[in-house]
PDB file of C-alpha atoms in Angstrom:
ATOM      1  CA  MET A   1      -0.014  -0.004   0.067  1.00  0.00           C
ATOM      2  CA  ALA A   2       1.382   3.417  -1.018  1.00  0.00           C
ATOM      3  CA  THR A   3       2.125   6.051   1.520  1.00  0.00           C
ATOM      4  CA  HIS A   4       0.156   9.216   1.411  1.00  0.00           C
ATOM      5  CA  PRO A   5       1.817  12.218  -0.083  1.00  0.00           C
ATOM      6  CA  ARG A   6       0.910  14.481   2.802  1.00  0.00           C
ATOM      7  CA  PRO A   7       0.484  12.438   5.901  1.00  0.00           C
ATOM      8  CA  GLN A   8      -2.347  13.533   8.104  1.00  0.00           C
ATOM      9  CA  THR A   9      -2.906  13.149  11.922  1.00  0.00           C
ATOM     10  CA  LEU A  10      -6.038  10.977  12.276  1.00  0.00           C
ATOM     11  CA  ALA A  11      -7.896  10.683  15.634  1.00  0.00           C
ATOM     12  CA  ILE A  12     -10.053   7.631  15.949  1.00  0.00           C
ATOM     13  CA  ILE A  13     -12.660   7.875  18.722  1.00  0.00           C
ATOM     14  CA  GLY A  14     -13.921   4.383  19.485  1.00  0.00           C
ATOM     15  CA  PHE A  15     -10.872   1.971  19.101  1.00  0.00           C
ATOM     16  CA  GLY A  16     -12.710  -1.327  18.944  1.00  0.00           C
ATOM     17  CA  ASN A  17     -12.451  -3.693  16.142  1.00  0.00           C
ATOM     18  CA  PHE A  18     -13.530  -1.415  13.295  1.00  0.00           C
ATOM     19  CA  GLY A  19     -11.447   1.605  14.845  1.00  0.00           C
ATOM     20  CA  GLN A  20      -8.411  -0.775  14.905  1.00  0.00           C
ATOM     21  CA  PHE A  21      -9.116  -1.914  11.249  1.00  0.00           C
ATOM     22  CA  LEU A  22      -9.062   1.656  10.157  1.00  0.00           C
ATOM     23  CA  ALA A  23      -5.953   2.420  12.256  1.00  0.00           C
ATOM     24  CA  LYS A  24      -4.165  -0.367  10.691  1.00  0.00           C
ATOM     25  CA  THR A  25      -4.966   0.873   7.159  1.00  0.00           C
ATOM     26  CA  PHE A  26      -4.085   4.500   7.957  1.00  0.00           C
ATOM     27  CA  VAL A  27      -0.810   3.653   9.652  1.00  0.00           C
ATOM     28  CA  ARG A  28       0.183   1.657   6.504  1.00  0.00           C
ATOM     29  CA  GLN A  29      -0.524   4.606   4.395  1.00  0.00           C
ATOM     30  CA  GLY A  30       1.933   6.743   6.468  1.00  0.00           C
ATOM     31  CA  HIS A  31      -0.589   8.648   8.627  1.00  0.00           C
ATOM     32  CA  ARG A  32      -0.254   9.319  12.320  1.00  0.00           C
ATOM     33  CA  VAL A  33      -2.945   7.642  14.129  1.00  0.00           C
ATOM     34  CA  LEU A  34      -4.321   8.595  17.524  1.00  0.00           C
ATOM     35  CA  GLY A  35      -6.693   6.236  19.243  1.00  0.00           C
ATOM     36  CA  GLN A  36      -9.277   6.826  22.201  1.00  0.00           C
ATOM     37  CA  SER A  37     -11.891   4.632  23.650  1.00  0.00           C
ATOM     38  CA  ARG A  38     -13.748   3.991  26.918  1.00  0.00           C
ATOM     39  CA  SER A  39     -11.791   0.593  27.132  1.00  0.00           C
ATOM     40  CA  ASP A  40      -8.017   0.564  27.292  1.00  0.00           C
ATOM     41  CA  TYR A  41      -6.740  -0.412  23.782  1.00  0.00           C
ATOM     42  CA  SER A  42      -3.118   0.795  24.411  1.00  0.00           C
ATOM     43  CA  THR A  43      -1.547  -2.488  23.821  1.00  0.00           C
ATOM     44  CA  ALA A  44      -3.452  -2.981  20.479  1.00  0.00           C
ATOM     45  CA  ALA A  45      -2.548   0.678  19.396  1.00  0.00           C
ATOM     46  CA  LYS A  46       1.063   0.135  20.072  1.00  0.00           C
ATOM     47  CA  GLU A  47       0.937  -3.175  17.964  1.00  0.00           C
ATOM     48  CA  LEU A  48      -0.673  -1.305  15.068  1.00  0.00           C
ATOM     49  CA  GLY A  49       1.734   1.590  15.224  1.00  0.00           C
ATOM     50  CA  ALA A  50      -0.705   4.005  16.630  1.00  0.00           C
ATOM     51  CA  GLU A  51      -0.750   6.097  19.742  1.00  0.00           C
ATOM     52  CA  TYR A  52      -3.361   5.666  22.490  1.00  0.00           C
ATOM     53  CA  PHE A  53      -4.947   8.255  24.743  1.00  0.00           C
ATOM     54  CA  LYS A  54      -7.274   7.820  27.642  1.00  0.00           C
ATOM     55  CA  THR A  55      -9.387  11.000  27.081  1.00  0.00           C
ATOM     56  CA  ALA A  56     -10.721  12.968  24.075  1.00  0.00           C
ATOM     57  CA  ASP A  57      -8.940  16.022  25.446  1.00  0.00           C
ATOM     58  CA  GLU A  58      -5.595  14.257  25.418  1.00  0.00           C
ATOM     59  CA  VAL A  59      -6.222  13.324  21.738  1.00  0.00           C
ATOM     60  CA  LEU A  60      -7.247  16.800  20.743  1.00  0.00           C
ATOM     61  CA  ASP A  61      -4.132  18.256  22.498  1.00  0.00           C
ATOM     62  CA  GLN A  62      -2.310  16.486  19.502  1.00  0.00           C
ATOM     63  CA  ASN A  63      -4.069  18.707  16.913  1.00  0.00           C
ATOM     64  CA  PRO A  64      -5.536  16.022  14.686  1.00  0.00           C
ATOM     65  CA  ASP A  65      -6.396  16.958  11.174  1.00  0.00           C
ATOM     66  CA  VAL A  66      -9.378  14.538  11.032  1.00  0.00           C
ATOM     67  CA  VAL A  67     -11.452  13.060  13.954  1.00  0.00           C
ATOM     68  CA  ILE A  68     -13.274   9.892  13.127  1.00  0.00           C
ATOM     69  CA  LEU A  69     -16.115   8.836  15.331  1.00  0.00           C
ATOM     70  CA  CYS A  70     -16.034   5.116  15.271  1.00  0.00           C
ATOM     71  CA  THR A  71     -18.369   4.320  18.089  1.00  0.00           C
ATOM     72  CA  SER A  72     -21.539   1.885  17.982  1.00  0.00           C
ATOM     73  CA  ILE A  73     -24.691   3.822  17.127  1.00  0.00           C
ATOM     74  CA  MET A  74     -26.062   3.089  20.596  1.00  0.00           C
ATOM     75  CA  SER A  75     -23.162   4.880  22.344  1.00  0.00           C
ATOM     76  CA  LEU A  76     -22.860   7.810  19.984  1.00  0.00           C
ATOM     77  CA  LYS A  77     -25.082  10.156  22.016  1.00  0.00           C
ATOM     78  CA  THR A  78     -23.176   9.424  25.245  1.00  0.00           C
ATOM     79  CA  VAL A  79     -19.763   9.977  23.543  1.00  0.00           C
ATOM     80  CA  MET A  80     -21.001  13.227  21.976  1.00  0.00           C
ATOM     81  CA  LYS A  81     -22.222  14.681  25.285  1.00  0.00           C
ATOM     82  CA  LYS A  82     -18.848  14.067  26.786  1.00  0.00           C
ATOM     83  CA  PHE A  83     -16.825  15.208  23.827  1.00  0.00           C
ATOM     84  CA  PRO A  84     -15.199  18.777  23.922  1.00  0.00           C
ATOM     85  CA  LEU A  85     -17.156  20.016  20.854  1.00  0.00           C
ATOM     86  CA  GLN A  86     -15.619  23.436  21.050  1.00  0.00           C
ATOM     87  CA  ARG A  87     -12.360  22.010  20.201  1.00  0.00           C
ATOM     88  CA  LEU A  88     -13.232  20.628  16.891  1.00  0.00           C
ATOM     89  CA  GLU A  89     -13.466  23.751  14.899  1.00  0.00           C
ATOM     90  CA  ASP A  90     -10.099  23.368  13.179  1.00  0.00           C
ATOM     91  CA  CYS A  91     -10.457  19.746  11.928  1.00  0.00           C
ATOM     92  CA  LEU A  92     -12.686  17.674   9.825  1.00  0.00           C
ATOM     93  CA  VAL A  93     -15.055  15.498  11.769  1.00  0.00           C
ATOM     94  CA  VAL A  94     -16.586  12.298  10.180  1.00  0.00           C
ATOM     95  CA  ASP A  95     -18.482   9.456  11.708  1.00  0.00           C
ATOM     96  CA  VAL A  96     -18.668   5.711  10.422  1.00  0.00           C
ATOM     97  CA  CYS A  97     -21.880   4.827  12.003  1.00  0.00           C
ATOM     98  CA  SER A  98     -23.932   2.492   9.633  1.00  0.00           C
ATOM     99  CA  VAL A  99     -27.084   4.563  10.097  1.00  0.00           C
ATOM    100  CA  LYS A 100     -26.947   8.049   9.190  1.00  0.00           C
ATOM    101  CA  GLU A 101     -30.342   9.439  10.236  1.00  0.00           C
ATOM    102  CA  TYR A 102     -29.626   9.230  13.981  1.00  0.00           C
ATOM    103  CA  PRO A 103     -26.275  10.987  14.060  1.00  0.00           C
ATOM    104  CA  ARG A 104     -27.683  13.663  12.015  1.00  0.00           C
ATOM    105  CA  ASP A 105     -30.325  14.440  14.633  1.00  0.00           C
ATOM    106  CA  LEU A 106     -27.820  14.807  17.546  1.00  0.00           C
TER     107      LEU A 106
END
């Protein structure tokens, strides 16, 4: 897999199976990957070549270019309530939820 011509700093919020799949792909492309989740995935992140942080604030202190919300649809509302939204104005925010109507309503 080719490396990206301009590596980005990508934050993955929700570092479960799908978050780790994305991290592995992005790391192979040459991006810096930051992971954060309610469970401790620091060992998995290290094995993938990603960095792991305990809180969203710690992740945002790294000034990511993109924040990827990779949580389950059932926990998205809880995650968003705790997330420091005021710190997101300088980065692209995307979600990978499989249903788009519920996130749109948040």
